Short mmCIF file of C-alpha atoms and ligand atoms in Angstrom, two decimals:
data_model
loop_
_atom_site.label_atom_id
_atom_site.label_comp_id
_atom_site.label_asym_id
_atom_site.label_seq_id
_atom_site.Cartn_x
_atom_site.Cartn_y
_atom_site.Cartn_z
CA MET A 63 0.00 0.00 0.00
CA ILE A 64 1.19 3.50 -0.82
CA TYR A 65 -0.61 5.92 1.45
CA LEU A 66 -0.61 9.49 0.12
CA ASP A 67 -3.61 10.93 1.94
CA ASN A 68 -1.93 12.18 5.09
CA ALA A 69 -3.84 15.47 5.10
CA ALA A 70 -7.03 13.44 5.60
CA THR A 71 -5.60 11.37 8.40
CA THR A 72 -2.38 9.65 9.38
CA LYS A 73 -1.40 6.16 10.43
CA PRO A 74 -0.87 6.16 14.21
CA LEU A 75 2.82 6.12 15.11
CA PRO A 76 4.10 2.97 16.89
CA CYS A 77 4.89 5.00 20.04
CA VAL A 78 1.30 6.28 19.97
CA CYS A 79 -0.19 2.78 19.84
CA GLU A 80 2.00 1.78 22.76
CA ALA A 81 1.03 4.82 24.84
CA VAL A 82 -2.70 4.38 24.13
CA LEU A 83 -2.65 0.69 24.99
CA SER A 84 -0.68 1.25 28.15
CA ALA A 85 -3.08 3.98 29.33
CA LEU A 86 -6.10 1.80 28.46
CA GLU A 87 -4.72 -1.07 30.46
CA LYS A 88 -3.17 0.74 33.39
CA ASP A 89 -4.53 4.25 33.71
CA PHE A 90 -8.26 3.70 33.49
CA GLY A 91 -9.10 5.79 36.54
CA ASN A 92 -11.14 8.97 36.17
CA PRO A 93 -8.57 11.79 35.99
CA SER A 94 -10.76 13.86 38.34
CA ALA A 95 -10.73 11.15 41.03
CA LEU A 96 -8.71 11.88 44.17
CA TYR A 97 -7.15 8.43 44.62
CA ARG A 98 -3.93 7.14 43.05
CA LEU A 99 -5.48 5.60 39.91
CA GLY A 100 -7.16 8.91 39.06
CA ILE A 101 -4.07 10.92 39.88
CA ASP A 102 -2.02 8.79 37.47
CA GLY A 103 -4.54 9.59 34.72
CA GLU A 104 -4.42 13.27 35.60
CA LYS A 105 -0.62 13.15 35.29
CA ILE A 106 -1.02 11.95 31.69
CA VAL A 107 -3.45 14.79 30.98
CA SER A 108 -1.23 17.47 32.51
CA GLY A 109 1.85 15.93 30.84
CA GLY A 110 0.03 16.22 27.51
CA ARG A 111 -0.70 19.89 28.14
CA LYS A 112 3.00 20.41 28.80
CA VAL A 113 4.28 18.76 25.59
CA ILE A 114 1.75 20.54 23.38
CA SER A 115 2.38 23.90 25.05
CA LYS A 116 6.09 23.51 24.33
CA VAL A 117 5.45 23.22 20.58
CA LEU A 118 2.93 26.06 20.58
CA GLY A 119 5.14 28.29 22.74
CA CYS A 120 2.52 28.94 25.42
CA THR A 121 1.89 27.80 28.98
CA PRO A 122 0.30 24.41 29.78
CA GLU A 123 -2.63 26.23 31.43
CA GLU A 124 -3.50 27.71 28.05
CA ILE A 125 -4.11 24.27 26.44
CA PHE A 126 -7.56 22.65 26.59
CA PHE A 127 -8.31 19.15 25.32
CA THR A 128 -11.30 18.58 23.03
CA SER A 129 -12.53 15.68 20.88
CA CYS A 130 -11.21 17.07 17.58
CA ALA A 131 -10.25 20.29 15.83
CA THR A 132 -13.83 20.70 14.61
CA GLU A 133 -14.92 20.95 18.23
CA SER A 134 -12.02 23.31 19.05
CA SER A 135 -12.96 25.76 16.29
CA ASN A 136 -16.72 25.52 16.92
CA ALA A 137 -16.11 26.22 20.61
CA VAL A 138 -13.94 29.26 19.89
CA ILE A 139 -16.31 30.73 17.31
CA PHE A 140 -19.56 30.28 19.23
CA GLY A 141 -17.87 31.01 22.58
CA ALA A 142 -16.31 34.24 21.30
CA ALA A 143 -19.62 35.33 19.77
CA GLU A 144 -21.36 34.77 23.10
CA ASN A 145 -18.86 36.79 25.11
CA TYR A 146 -17.59 39.39 22.66
CA GLY A 147 -20.34 39.62 20.04
CA LYS A 148 -22.92 41.64 21.93
CA ARG A 149 -21.85 45.12 20.88
CA ARG A 150 -19.54 44.40 17.94
CA LYS A 151 -21.11 42.25 15.24
CA LYS A 152 -18.52 41.63 12.56
CA ILE A 153 -16.32 38.57 11.91
CA VAL A 154 -13.56 38.38 9.30
CA THR A 155 -12.54 35.08 7.74
CA THR A 156 -11.40 33.77 4.35
CA ALA A 157 -13.30 32.06 1.53
CA VAL A 158 -11.00 29.01 1.78
CA GLU A 159 -11.65 27.83 5.35
CA HIS A 160 -12.34 24.24 6.35
CA PRO A 161 -16.06 23.54 7.04
CA SER A 162 -15.30 23.33 10.77
CA VAL A 163 -14.84 27.12 10.63
CA ALA A 164 -17.00 27.99 7.61
CA LYS A 165 -20.17 26.26 8.89
CA PRO A 166 -20.31 27.79 12.39
CA LEU A 167 -19.74 31.18 10.77
CA GLU A 168 -22.64 30.55 8.36
CA LYS A 169 -24.80 29.81 11.40
CA LEU A 170 -23.75 33.05 13.09
CA GLU A 171 -24.44 34.93 9.86
CA LYS A 172 -28.00 33.57 9.85
CA ALA A 173 -28.32 34.75 13.45
CA GLY A 174 -27.53 38.33 12.40
CA PHE A 175 -23.73 38.65 12.51
CA THR A 176 -21.86 40.11 9.55
CA VAL A 177 -19.27 37.71 8.13
CA VAL A 178 -16.69 39.07 5.68
CA ARG A 179 -14.92 36.37 3.63
CA VAL A 180 -11.63 37.44 2.10
CA MET A 181 -11.19 36.00 -1.41
CA PRO A 182 -7.86 34.99 -2.92
CA ASP A 183 -6.70 37.25 -5.78
CA LYS A 184 -6.57 36.06 -9.40
CA ASN A 185 -3.28 34.26 -8.71
CA GLY A 186 -4.79 32.40 -5.75
CA ASN A 187 -3.00 34.50 -3.12
CA ILE A 188 -4.36 36.15 0.01
CA SER A 189 -2.22 38.97 1.38
CA ALA A 190 -2.04 40.07 5.00
CA GLU A 191 -3.26 43.45 3.81
CA ASP A 192 -6.40 41.87 2.27
CA ILE A 193 -7.24 40.34 5.65
CA VAL A 194 -6.41 43.47 7.65
CA SER A 195 -8.39 45.79 5.43
CA ALA A 196 -11.49 43.58 5.80
CA ALA A 197 -11.51 44.31 9.56
CA ASP A 198 -12.72 47.43 11.33
CA SER A 199 -13.60 48.61 14.83
CA ASP A 200 -16.86 46.60 14.70
CA THR A 201 -14.90 43.32 14.24
CA PHE A 202 -14.75 41.14 17.37
CA LEU A 203 -13.35 37.96 15.78
CA ILE A 204 -11.03 37.03 12.98
CA SER A 205 -10.74 33.36 12.09
CA CYS A 206 -8.24 32.29 9.43
CA MET A 207 -6.48 29.02 8.75
CA LEU A 208 -2.70 28.70 8.69
CA VAL A 209 -2.42 26.13 5.88
CA ASN A 210 -5.17 25.29 3.43
CA ASN A 211 -6.06 21.61 3.56
CA GLU A 212 -6.90 21.25 -0.14
CA THR A 213 -3.92 22.97 -1.77
CA GLY A 214 -1.33 23.44 0.99
CA TYR A 215 -1.41 27.22 0.51
CA ILE A 216 0.17 28.97 3.51
CA LEU A 217 -1.72 32.06 4.63
CA PRO A 218 0.16 35.09 6.03
CA ILE A 219 -1.45 34.74 9.44
CA GLY A 220 1.44 36.07 11.56
CA GLU A 221 1.60 39.35 9.68
CA ALA A 222 -2.18 39.74 9.39
CA PHE A 223 -2.83 39.06 13.10
CA ARG A 224 0.02 41.37 14.19
CA LYS A 225 -1.43 44.24 12.19
CA ILE A 226 -4.98 43.50 13.34
CA LYS A 227 -3.88 43.48 16.98
CA LYS A 228 -2.15 46.83 16.52
CA LEU A 229 -5.22 48.44 14.94
CA TYR A 230 -7.94 46.64 16.92
CA PRO A 231 -6.42 45.21 20.13
CA GLU A 232 -9.80 43.91 21.30
CA CYS A 233 -10.38 41.75 18.26
CA ILE A 234 -9.97 38.01 19.04
CA THR A 235 -7.64 36.23 16.60
CA HIS A 236 -8.36 32.54 15.96
CA CYS A 237 -6.32 30.28 13.73
CA ASP A 238 -7.24 26.82 12.49
CA GLY A 239 -3.72 25.45 12.73
CA VAL A 240 -4.54 21.81 11.93
CA GLN A 241 -2.48 21.40 8.76
CA GLY A 242 0.47 23.44 10.01
CA PHE A 243 0.89 21.90 13.47
CA LEU A 244 4.19 19.97 13.76
CA LYS A 245 5.00 20.85 10.13
CA ILE A 246 5.93 24.52 10.34
CA ASN A 247 6.48 27.05 13.10
CA THR A 248 3.28 27.36 15.11
CA SER A 249 4.44 29.58 17.94
CA VAL A 250 1.16 31.19 18.94
CA ARG A 251 2.95 34.26 20.34
CA GLU A 252 4.80 34.80 17.06
CA LEU A 253 1.55 34.29 15.15
CA ASN A 254 -0.28 36.70 17.49
CA ALA A 255 -3.05 34.11 17.81
CA ASP A 256 -5.41 34.33 20.79
CA CYS A 257 -6.84 30.91 19.96
CA PHE A 258 -5.37 28.04 17.93
CA SER A 259 -7.07 24.74 16.98
CA ILE A 260 -5.18 21.47 16.49
CA SER A 261 -6.07 17.83 15.84
CA GLY A 262 -4.43 14.57 16.89
CA HIS A 263 -5.17 12.35 13.91
CA LYS A 264 -3.35 14.59 11.43
CA VAL A 265 -0.08 14.06 13.29
CA GLY A 266 0.14 10.33 13.96
CA ALA A 267 -2.20 10.29 16.97
CA PRO A 268 -5.64 8.64 17.10
CA LYS A 269 -8.90 10.12 15.87
CA GLY A 270 -11.15 11.59 18.54
CA ILE A 271 -8.65 13.89 20.22
CA GLY A 272 -7.95 17.56 19.60
CA ALA A 273 -6.93 20.59 21.56
CA VAL A 274 -7.25 24.33 21.53
CA TYR A 275 -4.91 27.01 22.80
CA ILE A 276 -6.73 29.91 24.43
CA LYS A 277 -4.56 32.82 25.52
CA LYS A 278 -4.76 33.65 29.22
CA GLY A 279 -7.31 36.39 29.73
CA ILE A 280 -9.40 35.57 26.64
CA ARG A 281 -12.87 34.52 27.76
CA ILE A 282 -14.42 31.91 25.49
CA ALA A 283 -17.84 30.71 26.70
CA PRO A 284 -17.95 26.89 26.90
CA LEU A 285 -19.81 24.86 24.29
CA LEU A 286 -20.32 21.88 26.62
CA LEU A 287 -21.66 22.30 30.13
CA GLY A 288 -21.38 19.65 32.80
CA GLY A 289 -18.83 18.52 35.33
CA GLY A 290 -16.50 21.47 34.75
CA GLN A 291 -13.46 19.58 33.44
CA GLU A 292 -10.75 21.53 31.59
CA LYS A 293 -11.29 24.45 34.00
CA GLY A 294 -14.93 24.63 32.99
CA PHE A 295 -14.11 25.24 29.32
CA ARG A 296 -14.88 21.69 28.18
CA SER A 297 -16.94 19.49 30.44
CA GLY A 298 -16.73 15.75 29.89
CA THR A 299 -14.25 13.26 31.34
CA GLU A 300 -10.91 13.66 29.57
CA SER A 301 -9.93 10.70 27.39
CA VAL A 302 -6.71 9.69 29.13
CA PRO A 303 -5.71 7.04 26.52
CA LEU A 304 -6.23 9.40 23.58
CA ILE A 305 -4.39 12.20 25.36
CA ALA A 306 -1.55 9.74 26.07
CA GLY A 307 -1.45 8.96 22.34
CA PHE A 308 -1.58 12.62 21.30
CA SER A 309 1.24 13.45 23.73
CA ALA A 310 3.38 10.58 22.43
CA ALA A 311 2.97 11.84 18.85
CA VAL A 312 3.85 15.41 19.77
CA ARG A 313 6.85 14.24 21.81
CA GLU A 314 8.04 12.13 18.87
CA LEU A 315 7.56 14.74 16.13
CA GLY A 316 8.02 18.00 18.05
CA GLY A 317 11.81 17.95 17.86
CA SER A 318 12.11 17.20 14.16
CA ILE A 319 9.96 19.82 12.44
CA SER A 320 12.73 21.23 10.23
CA GLU A 321 14.32 17.85 9.40
CA ARG A 322 10.97 16.43 8.30
CA TYR A 323 10.21 19.63 6.34
CA GLU A 324 13.49 19.21 4.45
CA LYS A 325 12.72 15.56 3.71
CA VAL A 326 9.20 16.30 2.50
CA SER A 327 10.46 19.22 0.38
CA VAL A 328 12.65 16.73 -1.49
CA LEU A 329 9.57 14.55 -2.05
CA LYS A 330 7.66 17.53 -3.39
CA SER A 331 10.46 18.54 -5.78
CA HIS A 332 10.58 14.97 -7.03
CA LEU A 333 6.82 14.98 -7.58
CA ALA A 334 7.07 18.30 -9.44
CA SER A 335 9.84 17.09 -11.73
CA GLN A 336 8.16 13.73 -12.43
CA ILE A 337 4.85 15.44 -13.21
CA SER A 338 6.50 17.95 -15.52
CA GLY A 339 7.24 15.02 -17.82
CA LEU A 340 3.54 14.22 -18.29
CA SER A 341 1.40 16.26 -20.62
CA GLY A 342 -2.02 17.27 -19.27
CA VAL A 343 -0.91 16.96 -15.64
CA LYS A 344 -0.32 20.04 -13.50
CA LEU A 345 0.93 20.54 -9.96
CA ASN A 346 -1.15 23.40 -8.55
CA SER A 347 0.79 23.76 -5.31
CA GLY A 348 3.92 25.75 -6.07
CA GLU A 349 5.85 28.29 -4.03
CA GLY A 350 4.12 29.52 -0.90
CA HIS A 351 2.57 26.10 -0.38
CA LEU A 352 3.38 23.56 2.31
CA PRO A 353 5.32 20.69 0.68
CA TYR A 354 3.20 18.14 2.57
CA ILE A 355 0.02 18.94 0.57
CA ASN A 356 -0.06 18.85 -3.21
CA SER A 357 -2.99 19.56 -5.47
CA VAL A 358 -2.64 17.88 -8.85
CA THR A 359 -4.91 18.31 -11.89
CA VAL A 360 -5.05 15.51 -14.45
CA ASP A 361 -6.85 16.87 -17.51
CA GLY A 362 -9.81 14.91 -18.74
CA ILE A 363 -10.09 12.35 -15.91
CA LYS A 364 -12.66 12.97 -13.19
CA SER A 365 -10.97 13.01 -9.80
CA GLU A 366 -13.18 10.29 -8.34
CA VAL A 367 -12.48 8.00 -11.30
CA LEU A 368 -8.75 8.58 -10.94
CA LEU A 369 -8.92 8.07 -7.19
CA HIS A 370 -10.50 4.63 -7.64
CA TYR A 371 -8.12 3.75 -10.47
CA LEU A 372 -5.18 4.55 -8.17
CA GLU A 373 -6.84 2.65 -5.34
CA SER A 374 -6.96 -0.42 -7.59
CA LYS A 375 -3.16 -0.14 -7.81
CA GLY A 376 -2.85 0.17 -4.01
CA ILE A 377 -2.27 3.95 -4.01
CA TYR A 378 -4.39 6.14 -1.77
CA VAL A 379 -4.97 9.82 -2.56
CA SER A 380 -8.06 11.98 -2.17
CA SER A 381 -10.19 14.02 -4.49
CA GLY A 382 -9.88 17.64 -3.32
CA SER A 383 -10.35 17.22 0.43
CA ALA A 384 -11.73 14.20 2.27
CA CYS A 385 -14.62 16.30 3.55
CA SER A 386 -15.91 17.35 0.16
CA LYS A 387 -16.98 13.74 -0.71
CA GLY A 388 -17.67 14.16 -4.39
CA LYS A 389 -19.09 17.70 -4.18
CA LYS A 390 -17.32 20.37 -6.23
CA SER A 391 -14.98 22.15 -3.91
CA SER A 392 -15.96 25.76 -3.16
CA VAL A 393 -12.45 26.23 -1.82
CA LEU A 394 -10.78 25.27 -5.11
CA LYS A 395 -13.31 27.52 -6.87
CA ALA A 396 -12.29 30.41 -4.60
CA PHE A 397 -8.65 29.68 -5.43
CA GLY A 398 -9.56 30.25 -9.09
CA PHE A 399 -9.73 26.66 -10.41
CA ASP A 400 -11.87 26.55 -13.56
CA GLY A 401 -14.70 24.09 -14.24
CA ASN A 402 -12.50 21.38 -15.77
CA ALA A 403 -9.87 21.57 -13.08
CA LEU A 404 -12.57 21.44 -10.39
CA ASP A 405 -13.64 18.06 -11.75
CA SER A 406 -10.16 16.66 -12.28
CA THR A 407 -8.06 17.54 -9.25
CA ILE A 408 -6.69 15.13 -6.70
CA ARG A 409 -4.79 15.80 -3.48
CA VAL A 410 -1.54 13.98 -2.83
CA SER A 411 -0.43 14.51 0.76
CA PHE A 412 2.81 13.31 2.29
CA SER A 413 4.16 12.30 5.63
CA HIS A 414 7.87 12.04 6.38
CA GLU A 415 7.54 8.27 5.90
CA VAL A 416 6.77 8.55 2.19
CA GLU A 417 9.64 7.47 -0.08
CA LEU A 418 10.81 8.78 -3.46
CA SER A 419 9.96 5.41 -5.02
CA HIS A 420 6.31 5.85 -3.93
CA ILE A 421 6.15 8.99 -6.05
CA ASP A 422 7.56 7.13 -9.05
CA VAL A 423 4.84 4.51 -8.64
CA LEU A 424 2.16 7.21 -8.33
CA VAL A 425 3.31 9.12 -11.40
CA GLY A 426 3.60 5.88 -13.38
CA ALA A 427 0.03 4.98 -12.39
CA ILE A 428 -1.25 8.44 -13.40
CA ALA A 429 0.41 7.96 -16.80
CA SER A 430 -1.27 4.57 -17.27
CA ALA A 431 -4.60 6.05 -16.14
CA GLN A 432 -4.20 8.69 -18.84
CA SER A 433 -3.70 6.09 -21.56
CA GLU A 434 -6.26 3.54 -20.28
CA LEU A 435 -9.05 5.85 -19.14
CA CYS A 436 -8.70 8.36 -21.96
CA ARG A 437 -9.22 5.48 -24.41
CA VAL A 438 -12.62 4.61 -22.91
CA ARG A 439 -13.73 8.20 -22.38
N1 PLP B 239 -9.23 22.09 9.88
C1 PLP B 239 -8.53 21.64 8.83
C2 PLP B 239 -7.70 22.61 8.04
C3 PLP B 239 -8.57 20.30 8.47
O1 PLP B 239 -7.86 19.86 7.43
C4 PLP B 239 -9.38 19.42 9.24
C5 PLP B 239 -9.52 18.00 8.85
O2 PLP B 239 -9.57 17.66 7.68
C6 PLP B 239 -10.08 19.93 10.33
C7 PLP B 239 -9.99 21.27 10.62
C8 PLP B 239 -10.95 19.06 11.18
O3 PLP B 239 -10.18 18.27 12.05
P1 PLP B 239 -10.87 17.13 12.93
O4 PLP B 239 -11.05 15.95 12.05
O5 PLP B 239 -9.93 16.90 14.06
O6 PLP B 239 -12.17 17.68 13.41
#
């Protein structure tokens, strides 16, 4: 199997499986319980806060565990609207956000908030200035992703948030950092982010665990009410085994961000040069894109057809993003993809475990798809 859909999810790392199993077997106490078994679970939870805070450059007290990044972003958006959206009514975002940000914002829009969506320019770029100029003194929240999950485009969040904070210090800055976490610098202080959403299963940890950084002093109303876990921000008994797994992944990958980036950049260059030898195939993710995520258009073959053709050869990629499930991607449309490209674009996403030979196999399979499928078209 050649797995090239790491932006959708990742295979759990061996150290993660070990940590999860060990916590399941040994640390099954409720982390809120006062006896030893509970205290051991609580140690795993607080240890997890520590490792994640180190990568994000914040304090452990500023990290809150959730079930996934979707929950993290929903909580921030609705919680900020509840506490900061009484007087000011405007939210700034981009037209290329993941549905976990776009959908809650649509809901707020229906409830009477004004949502401004910054569009990429004709070259598919969004400048910090475009984001900053969409905000004004009525804006209480800005929510922008760090890396686009369909194309790998890196947004200029650090610069945009710094300027926003200077002009409108009371505006809350939220970043969906899912596709950038453990791949590029995600120091929340350097990014000027008040809130930052991350997910476990994109970084070698299990599904069902996420976290959110919330800067000390920022008051986000809780989405879930109950037993008051996570300092009242997120009620519900913490999943000690999943937190153990998330922590193991962050510990394993946190110290090798630049080495893995270098390795994956070599993979991307190889993909680019191999693809340049095929006519009718285009790599859409060039400079300014994260090398881990590559959008590739194969003229004349519908992405779903190509996806299944590749699957039959044991190669796994996705069509656009895993969430779009056959629907035309509004994100690719916003990035300026035309009708044909919208139908014929796949996403090839790497992890550091991908090898150069896997790319040769992929490109060879795309070439045979072109000759076999174009014949029957
Ligand atoms: N944000 C981005 C940019 C993503 O790519 C994804 C997953 O595809 C999410 C949020 C949602 O993450 P989760 O599956 O943890 O809810």
